[in-house]
Amino acid sequence: MNYWKPLANQRYVELPHTPRLWEHVYKPIHFTLVVDDFGIKYFHKKDVEHLLDKIGTIYEYITDWSGKNYCGMTIDWNYEHGYVDIYMPGYIQKSLKRLQY
């Protein structure tokens, strides 16, 4: 098993067929780590608090409990209707400007 070194003794492992997706061996929690962004899927807030407590001993972090921003994307969760909108504000305009050069 490939353990993330800062959390190796806490039993977080990288999934073998999905690079940068980590899970706890026993707890229902997953997270992704992309450069300096974490995305965490959890069922129990105490599991997230445990993860953040361990990460906080090594790194400084800021939490966005709304889950609205991740890797430059804006995410609008609509749990009531069972869908999510993901968009990148300004992405098309920036891409078009690059094409003009």
CSV table of C-alpha atoms in Angstrom, one decimal:
chain,number,residue,atom,x,y,z
A,1,MET,CA,0.0,0.0,0.0
A,2,ASN,CA,1.2,3.5,-0.8
A,3,TYR,CA,0.9,5.6,2.3
A,4,TRP,CA,1.1,9.4,2.2
A,5,LYS,CA,4.2,9.9,4.4
A,6,PRO,CA,2.8,12.7,6.6
A,7,LEU,CA,-0.2,10.6,7.4
A,8,ALA,CA,1.3,7.1,7.1
A,9,ASN,CA,0.8,6.3,10.8
A,10,GLN,CA,-2.9,7.5,10.5
A,11,ARG,CA,-3.7,4.8,7.9
A,12,TYR,CA,-4.4,7.0,4.8
A,13,VAL,CA,-3.6,5.2,1.6
A,14,GLU,CA,-3.5,6.2,-2.0
A,15,LEU,CA,-5.9,4.2,-4.2
A,16,PRO,CA,-3.9,2.0,-6.6
A,17,HIS,CA,-5.8,2.8,-9.8
A,18,THR,CA,-6.6,6.5,-9.1
A,19,PRO,CA,-3.5,8.6,-8.5
A,20,ARG,CA,-3.8,11.3,-5.9
A,21,LEU,CA,-7.1,9.9,-4.5
A,22,TRP,CA,-6.6,8.9,-0.9
A,23,GLU,CA,-8.8,7.0,1.6
A,24,HIS,CA,-8.6,6.0,5.2
A,25,VAL,CA,-8.2,2.2,5.7
A,26,TYR,CA,-11.2,2.1,8.1
A,27,LYS,CA,-13.1,5.4,8.1
A,28,PRO,CA,-15.5,6.5,5.3
A,29,ILE,CA,-13.4,9.4,4.1
A,30,HIS,CA,-11.6,10.2,0.9
A,31,PHE,CA,-9.5,13.2,-0.2
A,32,THR,CA,-7.6,14.4,-3.2
A,33,LEU,CA,-4.5,16.4,-3.1
A,34,VAL,CA,-3.7,18.6,-6.1
A,35,VAL,CA,-0.7,20.9,-5.6
A,36,ASP,CA,-2.1,22.9,-2.7
A,37,ASP,CA,-5.8,22.0,-2.9
A,38,PHE,CA,-7.5,19.3,-0.9
A,39,GLY,CA,-11.0,18.0,-1.7
A,40,ILE,CA,-12.5,15.9,1.0
A,41,LYS,CA,-15.5,13.6,0.8
A,42,TYR,CA,-16.8,12.6,4.2
A,43,PHE,CA,-19.8,11.3,6.1
A,44,HIS,CA,-18.8,12.3,9.6
A,45,LYS,CA,-17.4,15.7,10.4
A,46,LYS,CA,-15.3,14.2,13.2
A,47,ASP,CA,-13.4,12.2,10.5
A,48,VAL,CA,-12.6,15.5,8.7
A,49,GLU,CA,-11.5,17.1,11.9
A,50,HIS,CA,-9.2,14.2,12.6
A,51,LEU,CA,-7.6,14.5,9.1
A,52,LEU,CA,-7.3,18.3,9.4
A,53,ASP,CA,-5.8,18.0,12.9
A,54,LYS,CA,-3.1,15.7,11.5
A,55,ILE,CA,-2.5,17.9,8.5
A,56,GLY,CA,-2.3,21.0,10.7
A,57,THR,CA,0.7,19.6,12.5
A,58,ILE,CA,2.6,19.8,9.2
A,59,TYR,CA,1.0,22.5,7.0
A,60,GLU,CA,-1.1,25.6,7.4
A,61,TYR,CA,-4.5,25.4,5.7
A,62,ILE,CA,-7.7,27.3,5.2
A,63,THR,CA,-11.1,25.5,5.1
A,64,ASP,CA,-13.9,26.2,2.8
A,65,TRP,CA,-16.8,24.1,4.3
A,66,SER,CA,-19.1,25.1,1.4
A,67,GLY,CA,-16.9,23.2,-1.0
A,68,LYS,CA,-17.3,26.0,-3.5
A,69,ASN,CA,-13.7,26.4,-4.7
A,70,TYR,CA,-11.4,23.7,-5.9
A,71,CYS,CA,-8.5,23.8,-8.3
A,72,GLY,CA,-9.7,27.0,-9.9
A,73,MET,CA,-13.2,25.7,-10.4
A,74,THR,CA,-16.3,27.1,-8.8
A,75,ILE,CA,-18.7,24.3,-7.6
A,76,ASP,CA,-22.4,24.9,-6.9
A,77,TRP,CA,-23.8,21.9,-5.0
A,78,ASN,CA,-27.5,21.4,-5.4
A,79,TYR,CA,-28.2,18.5,-3.0
A,80,GLU,CA,-32.0,19.0,-3.0
A,81,HIS,CA,-32.2,18.3,-6.8
A,82,GLY,CA,-29.3,15.9,-6.9
A,83,TYR,CA,-26.9,17.7,-9.2
A,84,VAL,CA,-23.8,19.9,-9.1
A,85,ASP,CA,-22.7,22.7,-11.5
A,86,ILE,CA,-19.0,23.1,-12.1
A,87,TYR,CA,-17.5,26.1,-13.9
A,88,MET,CA,-14.4,28.1,-14.3
A,89,PRO,CA,-15.2,31.9,-14.3
A,90,GLY,CA,-13.3,33.7,-17.0
A,91,TYR,CA,-11.8,30.5,-18.6
A,92,ILE,CA,-13.3,31.0,-22.0
A,93,GLN,CA,-12.4,34.6,-22.2
A,94,LYS,CA,-8.8,33.8,-21.2
A,95,SER,CA,-8.6,31.0,-23.7
A,96,LEU,CA,-9.9,33.2,-26.5
A,97,LYS,CA,-7.3,35.9,-25.7
A,98,ARG,CA,-4.5,33.3,-25.9
A,99,LEU,CA,-5.8,32.3,-29.4
A,100,GLN,CA,-5.5,35.9,-30.6
A,101,TYR,CA,-1.8,36.0,-30.3
